[in-house]
Short mmCIF file of C-alpha atoms (C1' of nucleotides) in Angstrom, two decimals:
data_model
loop_
_atom_site.label_atom_id
_atom_site.label_comp_id
_atom_site.label_asym_id
_atom_site.label_seq_id
_atom_site.Cartn_x
_atom_site.Cartn_y
_atom_site.Cartn_z
CA UNK E 1 6.14 22.76 -12.98
CA UNK E 2 7.54 24.88 -10.46
CA UNK E 3 4.95 23.55 -8.36
CA UNK E 4 6.75 19.94 -7.81
CA UNK E 5 9.60 21.77 -6.49
CA UNK E 6 7.94 22.53 -3.75
CA UNK E 7 8.27 18.94 -2.46
CA UNK E 8 11.67 19.88 -1.06
CA UNK E 9 14.08 17.39 -0.37
CA UNK E 10 13.69 17.75 3.80
CA UNK E 11 9.69 17.01 3.33
CA UNK E 12 10.97 14.04 1.04
CA UNK E 13 13.38 12.84 3.54
CA UNK E 14 9.99 12.89 6.07
CA UNK E 15 7.89 11.42 3.58
CA UNK E 16 10.72 8.24 3.75
CA UNK E 17 10.04 8.02 6.59
CA UNK E 18 6.48 7.90 6.75
CA UNK E 19 4.99 3.92 7.31
CA UNK E 20 4.99 3.15 3.62
CA UNK E 21 8.36 4.80 2.61
CA UNK E 22 10.32 4.06 6.10
CA UNK E 23 13.69 4.21 5.19
CA UNK E 24 13.73 0.14 6.90
CA UNK E 25 10.87 -0.66 4.47
CA UNK E 26 12.85 1.00 1.52
CA UNK E 27 16.19 -1.22 2.12
CA UNK E 28 13.94 -4.38 2.32
CA UNK E 29 12.58 -3.28 -0.33
CA UNK E 30 15.71 -2.76 -2.21
CA UNK E 31 16.81 -5.85 -1.32
CA UNK E 32 13.35 -7.73 -2.15
CA UNK E 33 12.30 -5.41 -4.61
CA UNK E 34 12.82 -7.91 -7.89
CA UNK E 35 15.34 -6.39 -10.00
CA UNK E 36 14.22 -10.03 -12.16
CA UNK E 37 11.00 -9.28 -13.62
CA UNK E 38 12.19 -7.30 -16.85
CA UNK E 39 14.23 -5.14 -14.69
CA UNK E 40 11.17 -3.68 -13.44
CA UNK E 41 11.35 -2.91 -9.54
CA UNK E 42 8.32 -3.05 -6.90
CA UNK E 43 7.57 -2.28 -3.62
CA UNK E 44 7.93 0.83 -1.52
CA UNK E 45 9.41 3.53 -3.10
CA UNK E 46 12.91 4.81 -1.77
CA UNK E 47 13.92 8.39 -0.96
CA UNK E 48 16.51 8.07 -4.45
CA UNK E 49 13.56 7.07 -6.41
CA UNK E 50 11.02 9.71 -4.98
CA UNK E 51 13.91 12.62 -5.56
CA UNK E 52 13.96 11.25 -9.28
CA UNK E 53 10.46 11.14 -10.11
CA UNK E 54 9.86 14.65 -8.51
CA UNK E 55 13.28 15.84 -9.73
CA UNK E 56 11.78 14.63 -13.88
CA UNK E 57 8.02 16.02 -14.06
CA UNK E 58 9.55 19.53 -11.82
CA UNK E 59 11.93 19.77 -14.83
CA UNK E 60 9.52 17.82 -18.03
CA UNK E 61 5.67 17.81 -16.54
CA UNK E 62 3.82 14.57 -16.29
CA UNK E 63 2.20 12.69 -18.59
CA UNK E 64 3.38 9.54 -20.57
CA UNK E 65 3.95 8.06 -17.83
CA UNK E 66 5.82 5.09 -19.06
CA UNK E 67 8.21 7.22 -20.89
CA UNK E 68 8.56 9.43 -18.03
CA UNK E 69 9.74 6.15 -15.93
CA UNK E 70 12.29 5.23 -18.54
CA UNK E 71 13.50 9.09 -19.10
CA UNK E 72 13.79 9.53 -15.68
CA UNK E 73 15.77 6.43 -14.87
CA UNK E 74 13.42 5.04 -12.99
CA UNK E 75 12.73 1.01 -12.95
CA UNK E 76 9.43 1.66 -12.31
CA UNK E 77 6.62 0.53 -14.61
CA UNK E 78 4.96 3.73 -15.71
CA UNK E 79 1.65 3.31 -13.55
CA UNK E 80 3.57 2.91 -10.99
CA UNK E 81 5.19 6.21 -11.81
CA UNK E 82 1.84 7.99 -11.62
CA UNK E 83 0.22 6.36 -8.58
CA UNK E 84 2.98 7.74 -6.32
CA UNK E 85 3.30 10.99 -8.18
CA UNK E 86 -0.65 11.17 -7.80
CA UNK E 87 -1.38 9.58 -4.07
CA UNK E 88 2.05 10.68 -2.38
CA UNK E 89 4.54 13.13 -3.94
CA UNK E 90 2.30 15.49 -5.39
CA UNK E 91 2.84 18.62 -3.48
CA UNK E 92 -0.82 19.82 -2.74
CA UNK E 93 -1.93 16.27 -1.03
CA UNK E 94 -2.99 16.63 2.30
CA UNK E 95 -1.46 14.04 4.99
CA UNK E 96 -3.21 13.93 8.30
CA UNK E 97 -6.92 12.78 10.01
CA UNK E 98 -10.11 13.27 7.81
CA UNK E 99 -12.15 15.94 9.48
CA UNK E 100 -14.63 15.99 10.76
CA UNK E 101 -16.24 18.04 7.48
CA UNK E 102 -14.08 15.70 5.15
CA UNK E 103 -16.03 12.81 6.83
CA UNK E 104 -19.25 14.70 6.56
CA UNK E 105 -18.44 15.20 2.81
CA UNK E 106 -17.24 11.49 2.07
CA UNK E 107 -21.09 10.32 3.51
CA UNK E 108 -22.75 12.83 1.51
CA UNK E 109 -20.71 12.12 -1.41
CA UNK E 110 -20.80 8.45 -1.14
CA UNK E 111 -24.37 8.63 -0.44
CA UNK E 112 -24.76 9.96 -4.34
CA UNK E 113 -22.16 7.83 -5.83
CA UNK E 114 -21.40 5.15 -4.18
CA UNK E 115 -17.47 3.44 -4.73
CA UNK E 116 -16.58 6.47 -6.81
CA UNK E 117 -13.78 7.05 -4.92
CA UNK E 118 -12.12 9.95 -7.87
CA UNK E 119 -15.02 11.68 -8.25
CA UNK E 120 -15.56 11.58 -4.34
CA UNK E 121 -11.84 12.68 -4.32
CA UNK E 122 -12.72 15.80 -6.57
CA UNK E 123 -14.93 17.68 -4.19
CA UNK E 124 -12.18 16.84 -1.29
CA UNK E 125 -9.30 18.74 -2.81
CA UNK E 126 -5.52 17.42 -1.53
CA UNK E 127 -7.03 14.24 -0.39
CA UNK E 128 -6.68 11.22 -2.85
CA UNK E 129 -9.04 8.62 -3.85
CA UNK E 130 -7.23 6.00 -2.21
CA UNK E 131 -6.86 7.57 1.33
CA UNK E 132 -11.09 7.68 0.57
CA UNK E 133 -11.19 4.45 0.04
CA UNK E 134 -9.10 3.22 2.58
CA UNK E 135 -10.83 5.91 5.08
CA UNK E 136 -13.94 4.17 3.95
CA UNK E 137 -13.07 0.55 4.21
CA UNK E 138 -11.47 1.19 7.53
CA UNK E 139 -13.60 3.54 9.52
CA UNK E 140 -16.84 3.44 8.26
CA UNK E 141 -17.22 -0.02 7.34
CA UNK E 142 -15.82 -1.20 10.80
CA UNK E 143 -19.02 0.80 11.74
CA UNK E 144 -21.15 -1.08 9.80
CA UNK E 145 -19.22 -3.83 11.45
CA UNK E 146 -20.21 -3.03 14.81
CA UNK E 147 -23.69 -2.42 13.79
CA UNK E 148 -23.80 -5.93 11.92
CA UNK E 149 -24.86 -4.03 8.98
CA UNK E 150 -23.75 -4.10 5.70
CA UNK E 151 -22.01 -0.75 4.46
CA UNK E 152 -24.32 -0.86 1.39
CA UNK E 153 -27.30 -1.44 2.74
CA UNK E 154 -30.48 0.49 3.72
CA UNK E 155 -30.37 0.47 6.76
CA UNK E 156 -26.52 1.71 7.36
CA UNK E 157 -27.36 4.50 5.22
CA UNK E 158 -30.17 5.28 7.12
CA UNK E 159 -27.93 5.42 10.27
CA UNK E 160 -25.22 7.41 8.55
CA UNK E 161 -28.08 9.66 7.85
CA UNK E 162 -29.86 9.77 10.82
CA UNK E 163 -27.04 9.51 13.58
CA UNK E 164 -23.65 9.99 11.44
CA UNK E 165 -23.83 13.32 10.09
CA UNK E 166 -26.21 15.08 12.07
CA UNK E 167 -23.45 14.20 14.96
CA UNK E 168 -21.01 15.27 12.76
CA UNK E 169 -22.66 18.83 11.72
CA UNK E 170 -23.10 19.35 15.23
CA UNK E 171 -19.51 18.94 15.69
CA UNK E 172 -18.61 21.05 13.36
CA UNK E 173 -21.00 23.37 14.48
CA UNK E 174 -19.69 23.19 17.87
CA UNK E 175 -15.96 23.99 16.56
CA UNK E 176 -17.44 27.17 14.50
CA UNK E 177 -18.67 28.08 17.57
CA UNK E 178 -15.87 27.40 20.64
CA UNK E 179 -13.27 28.90 17.23
CA UNK E 180 -15.85 32.27 17.21
CA UNK E 181 -13.77 34.83 16.51
CA UNK E 182 -10.72 33.47 16.01
CA UNK E 183 -9.29 32.10 12.39
CA UNK E 184 -11.36 29.00 12.31
CA UNK E 185 -11.81 25.67 14.15
CA UNK E 186 -8.74 24.41 15.26
CA UNK E 187 -10.13 20.93 14.95
CA UNK E 188 -10.75 21.44 11.18
CA UNK E 189 -7.25 20.17 10.58
CA UNK E 190 -5.69 23.12 9.20
CA UNK E 191 -2.09 21.68 8.76
CA UNK E 192 0.45 23.12 6.69
CA UNK E 193 -0.06 21.04 4.07
CA UNK E 194 -4.25 21.96 4.23
CA UNK E 195 -2.64 25.60 3.89
CA UNK E 196 -0.99 25.06 1.05
CA UNK E 197 -3.62 23.27 -1.08
CA UNK E 198 -5.71 25.42 -2.68
CA UNK E 199 -2.56 27.38 -3.82
CA UNK E 200 -1.41 24.44 -6.01
CA UNK E 201 -3.33 23.29 -8.45
CA UNK E 202 -3.82 19.70 -8.99
CA UNK E 203 -2.54 18.30 -11.87
CA UNK E 204 -3.93 15.91 -14.45
CA UNK E 205 -7.37 13.84 -12.56
CA UNK E 206 -7.68 17.04 -10.41
CA UNK E 207 -10.87 18.48 -12.01
CA UNK E 208 -11.15 22.21 -11.98
CA UNK E 209 -13.79 21.98 -9.62
CA UNK E 210 -12.08 20.38 -6.66
CA UNK E 211 -10.19 24.01 -5.84
CA UNK E 212 -13.93 25.91 -5.48
CA UNK E 213 -15.23 22.87 -3.95
CA UNK E 214 -12.38 23.61 -1.21
CA UNK E 215 -13.18 27.49 -1.06
CA UNK E 216 -16.51 26.74 -0.31
CA UNK E 217 -15.70 24.35 2.22
CA UNK E 218 -13.05 26.53 4.15
CA UNK E 219 -13.88 30.00 3.10
CA UNK E 220 -16.89 29.63 5.00
CA UNK E 221 -14.55 29.79 8.45
CA UNK E 222 -16.29 32.17 10.61
CA UNK E 223 -19.90 31.75 8.92
CA UNK E 224 -20.75 29.25 11.22
CA UNK E 225 -22.87 26.36 11.66
CA UNK E 226 -25.08 27.37 9.01
CA UNK E 227 -22.74 26.34 6.40
CA UNK E 228 -22.13 23.09 8.17
CA UNK E 229 -25.46 22.89 7.53
CA UNK E 230 -25.61 23.34 3.81
CA UNK E 231 -23.08 20.54 3.27
CA UNK E 232 -25.41 18.12 4.98
CA UNK E 233 -28.62 18.90 3.24
CA UNK E 234 -27.62 21.06 0.16
CA UNK E 235 -29.12 19.31 -3.15
CA UNK E 236 -31.27 16.65 -1.55
CA UNK E 237 -34.03 16.03 -3.41
CA UNK E 238 -37.12 17.69 -3.38
CA UNK E 239 -35.79 20.23 -0.59
CA UNK E 240 -35.98 23.93 -0.57
CA UNK E 241 -32.66 24.34 0.63
CA UNK E 242 -29.92 26.99 0.15
CA UNK E 243 -28.56 26.61 -3.25
CA UNK E 244 -26.04 24.02 -3.47
CA UNK E 245 -22.62 25.10 -4.21
CA UNK E 246 -21.94 25.38 -7.34
CA UNK E 247 -18.64 23.68 -6.88
CA UNK E 248 -19.34 20.91 -4.87
CA UNK E 249 -22.03 19.96 -7.25
CA UNK E 250 -20.46 20.86 -10.69
CA UNK E 251 -23.10 20.91 -13.50
CA UNK E 252 -22.71 17.54 -15.03
CA UNK E 253 -23.01 15.61 -12.05
CA UNK E 254 -25.79 16.77 -10.49
CA UNK E 255 -28.51 15.52 -11.97
CA UNK E 256 -26.79 12.05 -12.40
CA UNK E 257 -26.10 11.60 -8.77
CA UNK E 258 -29.80 12.86 -8.08
CA UNK E 259 -31.09 10.06 -10.15
CA UNK E 260 -29.00 7.59 -9.26
CA UNK E 261 -27.97 6.93 -5.85
CA UNK E 262 -30.29 8.98 -3.51
CA UNK E 263 -33.31 7.24 -2.00
CA UNK E 264 -37.18 9.68 -1.77
CA UNK E 265 -38.25 7.58 1.76
CA UNK E 266 -38.88 10.19 4.42
CA UNK E 267 -35.57 9.99 5.63
CA UNK E 268 -34.82 12.76 3.46
CA UNK E 269 -37.44 14.73 4.00
CA UNK E 270 -35.74 14.30 7.67
CA UNK E 271 -32.51 14.97 6.32
CA UNK E 272 -34.02 18.62 6.12
CA UNK E 273 -33.00 20.29 9.00
CA UNK E 274 -30.39 18.21 11.37
CA UNK E 275 -32.12 19.20 14.46
CA UNK E 276 -35.27 17.66 13.37
CA UNK E 277 -32.97 13.87 14.42
CA UNK E 278 -32.63 15.11 17.83
CA UNK E 279 -36.25 16.45 18.71
CA UNK E 280 -38.51 13.83 16.64
CA UNK E 281 -38.41 10.20 15.78
CA UNK E 282 -41.49 10.18 13.72
CA UNK E 283 -39.75 10.93 10.46
CA UNK E 284 -38.44 7.45 10.40
CA UNK E 285 -36.96 5.91 7.31
CA UNK E 286 -38.19 2.87 5.95
CA UNK E 287 -35.68 0.22 6.44
CA UNK E 288 -35.79 -2.72 4.53
CA UNK E 289 -33.73 -4.43 6.35
CA UNK E 290 -31.35 -6.01 3.75
CA UNK E 291 -28.49 -7.69 5.13
CA UNK E 292 -28.64 -6.24 8.68
CA UNK E 293 -28.72 -7.38 11.99
CA UNK E 294 -30.47 -10.30 11.92
CA UNK E 295 -28.14 -12.19 14.28
CA UNK E 296 -28.55 -9.34 17.09
CA UNK E 297 -32.36 -8.71 16.55
CA UNK E 298 -33.19 -10.87 19.69
CA UNK E 299 -30.37 -8.47 21.79
CA UNK E 300 -32.16 -5.71 23.89
CA UNK E 301 -30.47 -3.32 22.15
CA UNK E 302 -29.29 0.00 23.99
CA UNK E 303 -33.19 0.69 25.77
CA UNK E 304 -31.48 0.24 28.67
CA UNK E 305 -29.21 2.71 28.20
CA UNK E 306 -31.27 5.43 26.18
CA UNK E 307 -34.54 4.45 27.31
CA UNK E 308 -36.29 7.66 27.01
CA UNK E 309 -33.48 9.79 25.23
CA UNK E 310 -33.79 11.17 21.82
CA UNK E 311 -30.78 9.01 20.78
CA UNK E 312 -32.50 5.80 21.37
CA UNK E 313 -36.12 7.18 19.84
CA UNK E 314 -33.53 8.14 16.90
CA UNK E 315 -31.83 4.29 17.14
CA UNK E 316 -35.63 3.20 17.25
CA UNK E 317 -36.70 5.07 14.13
CA UNK E 318 -33.86 4.31 12.00
CA UNK E 319 -34.93 0.56 12.86
CA UNK E 320 -38.39 0.77 12.84
CA UNK E 321 -39.84 -1.38 9.88
CA UNK E 322 -41.72 -1.00 6.42
CA UNK E 323 -44.60 -2.15 7.70
CA UNK E 324 -44.81 -0.32 10.90
CA UNK E 325 -43.79 -2.39 13.18
CA UNK E 326 -41.53 -1.14 15.94
CA UNK E 327 -39.11 -3.77 16.03
CA UNK E 328 -35.44 -2.83 16.15
CA UNK E 329 -32.79 -3.00 13.65
CA UNK E 330 -30.72 -5.35 15.91
CA UNK E 331 -27.89 -2.71 17.15
CA UNK E 332 -25.45 -4.42 19.33
CA UNK E 333 -24.86 -4.15 22.52
CA UNK E 334 -21.95 -1.71 21.77
CA UNK E 335 -20.69 0.30 24.38
CA UNK E 336 -18.82 3.59 24.27
CA UNK E 337 -15.75 2.95 23.76
CA UNK E 338 -15.98 0.79 20.37
CA UNK E 339 -16.73 4.28 19.26
CA UNK E 340 -14.43 6.42 20.57
CA UNK E 341 -12.83 7.29 17.59
CA UNK E 342 -13.68 10.52 15.94
CA UNK E 343 -16.35 9.45 13.88
CA UNK E 344 -19.61 8.15 16.10
CA UNK E 345 -18.46 10.05 19.58
CA UNK E 346 -21.59 8.12 21.10
CA UNK E 347 -19.41 8.36 24.24
CA UNK E 348 -20.08 12.27 23.74
CA UNK E 349 -23.08 12.02 22.31
CA UNK E 350 -24.22 10.08 25.27
CA UNK E 351 -22.47 11.93 28.08
CA UNK E 352 -24.44 14.99 26.62
CA UNK E 353 -27.75 13.91 26.04
CA UNK E 354 -27.58 11.02 29.47
CA UNK E 355 -25.31 11.15 31.82
"C1'" DA H 1 8.33 -8.58 27.98
"C1'" DA H 2 6.61 -11.93 24.05
"C1'" DA H 3 2.74 -12.76 21.48
"C1'" DT H 4 -1.03 -11.93 18.94
"C1'" DA H 5 -4.71 -9.28 16.69
"C1'" DA H 6 -6.32 -5.19 14.48
"C1'" DG H 7 -5.57 -0.83 12.78
"C1'" DC H 8 -3.65 1.39 9.07
"C1'" DC H 9 -2.08 2.53 4.03
"C1'" DA H 10 0.94 2.22 0.33
"C1'" DA H 11 1.23 -0.24 -3.52
"C1'" DC H 12 -0.14 -3.99 -6.58
"C1'" DC H 13 -4.08 -5.95 -9.68
"C1'" DG H 14 -7.40 -6.18 -13.50
"C1'" DC H 15 -10.56 -3.96 -15.99
"C1'" DC H 16 -11.91 -0.58 -18.72
"C1'" DA H 17 -12.34 3.73 -21.55
"C1'" DA H 18 -9.97 6.83 -24.43
"C1'" DT H 19 -6.32 7.95 -26.96
"C1'" DC H 20 -2.96 7.40 -30.69
"C1'" DT H 21 -0.32 4.55 -34.81
"C1'" DC K 1 -10.84 0.70 -38.67
"C1'" DA K 2 -7.89 -1.57 -35.90
"C1'" DG K 3 -4.92 -2.91 -32.92
"C1'" DA K 4 -1.50 -0.94 -29.71
"C1'" DT K 5 -0.58 1.98 -25.35
"C1'" DT K 6 -2.22 4.91 -22.34
"C1'" DG K 7 -4.85 6.97 -18.35
"C1'" DG K 8 -7.97 6.05 -14.74
"C1'" DC K 9 -10.76 3.58 -11.55
"C1'" DG K 10 -11.84 0.26 -8.02
"C1'" DG K 11 -10.55 -3.70 -5.65
"C1'" DT K 12 -7.18 -6.60 -3.15
"C1'" DT K 13 -3.34 -7.14 -0.84
"C1'" DG K 14 0.69 -7.05 2.24
"C1'" DG K 15 3.47 -5.55 5.69
"C1'" DC K 16 4.56 -1.86 9.15
"C1'" DT K 17 2.73 0.22 13.39
"C1'" DT K 18 0.19 0.43 17.59
"C1'" DA K 19 -3.01 -2.15 21.02
"C1'" DT K 20 -4.22 -6.03 23.39
"C1'" DT K 21 -3.62 -10.39 26.27
#
DNA sequence: AAATAAGCCAACCGCCAATCT
DNA sequence: CAGATTGGCGGTTGGCTTATT
């Protein structure tokens, strides 16, 4: 288990300075960290504990977490040790911002499987289920809230599929373009941890398919937009799309994923080509308005700003009712700044198309 | 500069399924 | 086969950091 040794002291100390493991909080934890309850510690991990765990796993491997915790001299539950290792100390854990490609993959896979975080995480090597879950809760749900949608509502999913994901594809494409001739898109987040990730075999909970998915994901740098589009469109039901990346959809989950979470309305036909979204709104979804936008339905939405643009048409299309009426979904009067982070990029979208 | 709010994320909890004894 | 243990998962929370007022 020499892979654990990849996580050196320096790195551990650096980790310890991260928010969750700051020296201050560690000290606080040591002070408050309940030595009382069965002599088990809780709260943030200290550098010393991390070292104990890493060194023990390096020497003996992982598994049997309860006995591991005892043998390593850690006053922690086995569960806590396992979590700390998997989510933080494992050498192939990838840190840093979620890249556009990862966002795209998360959105796509979540549309298939829902809150199956661990399953989704298997397709984002180096990312933990916890991280993806946090990403979803903090970023995605935030935008659903801004749109006054329930994050699980049909309409929000339509917005994701018809606005967000195509936008991400475009962004990825732009990254490829800007990096043409180079080693790859700089914005793809190729930090050191990222580079190291494929070499490390994810232990225990990471399936064999994950590294392969990674290779599909990142091994096509330089291939251009087409591959990014593959991400977005692969395995769409009824779609004559390029063959799905084998690793991205492992045999055991493909059928169930297709059976379960994907709906088969017109919006998925629209998913076949991302450019379609921008040039025609004819492939409107048929949202049911569940959990969405009622309070804001009377608002003027964003017509004044987006009138006559494909963006406006797009939102209009997304919000079209089943009965064919053209009522909006009640998108709030968001401002550009509301979406200034790297998810929606409404700002640059609008600058590009309107301003 | 201080107070407050919002964002973020590591860690915990409870539940369940698989495995072990 | 039954009970205990372990591992894994998704949901939730607490506290730190950052942004805003």
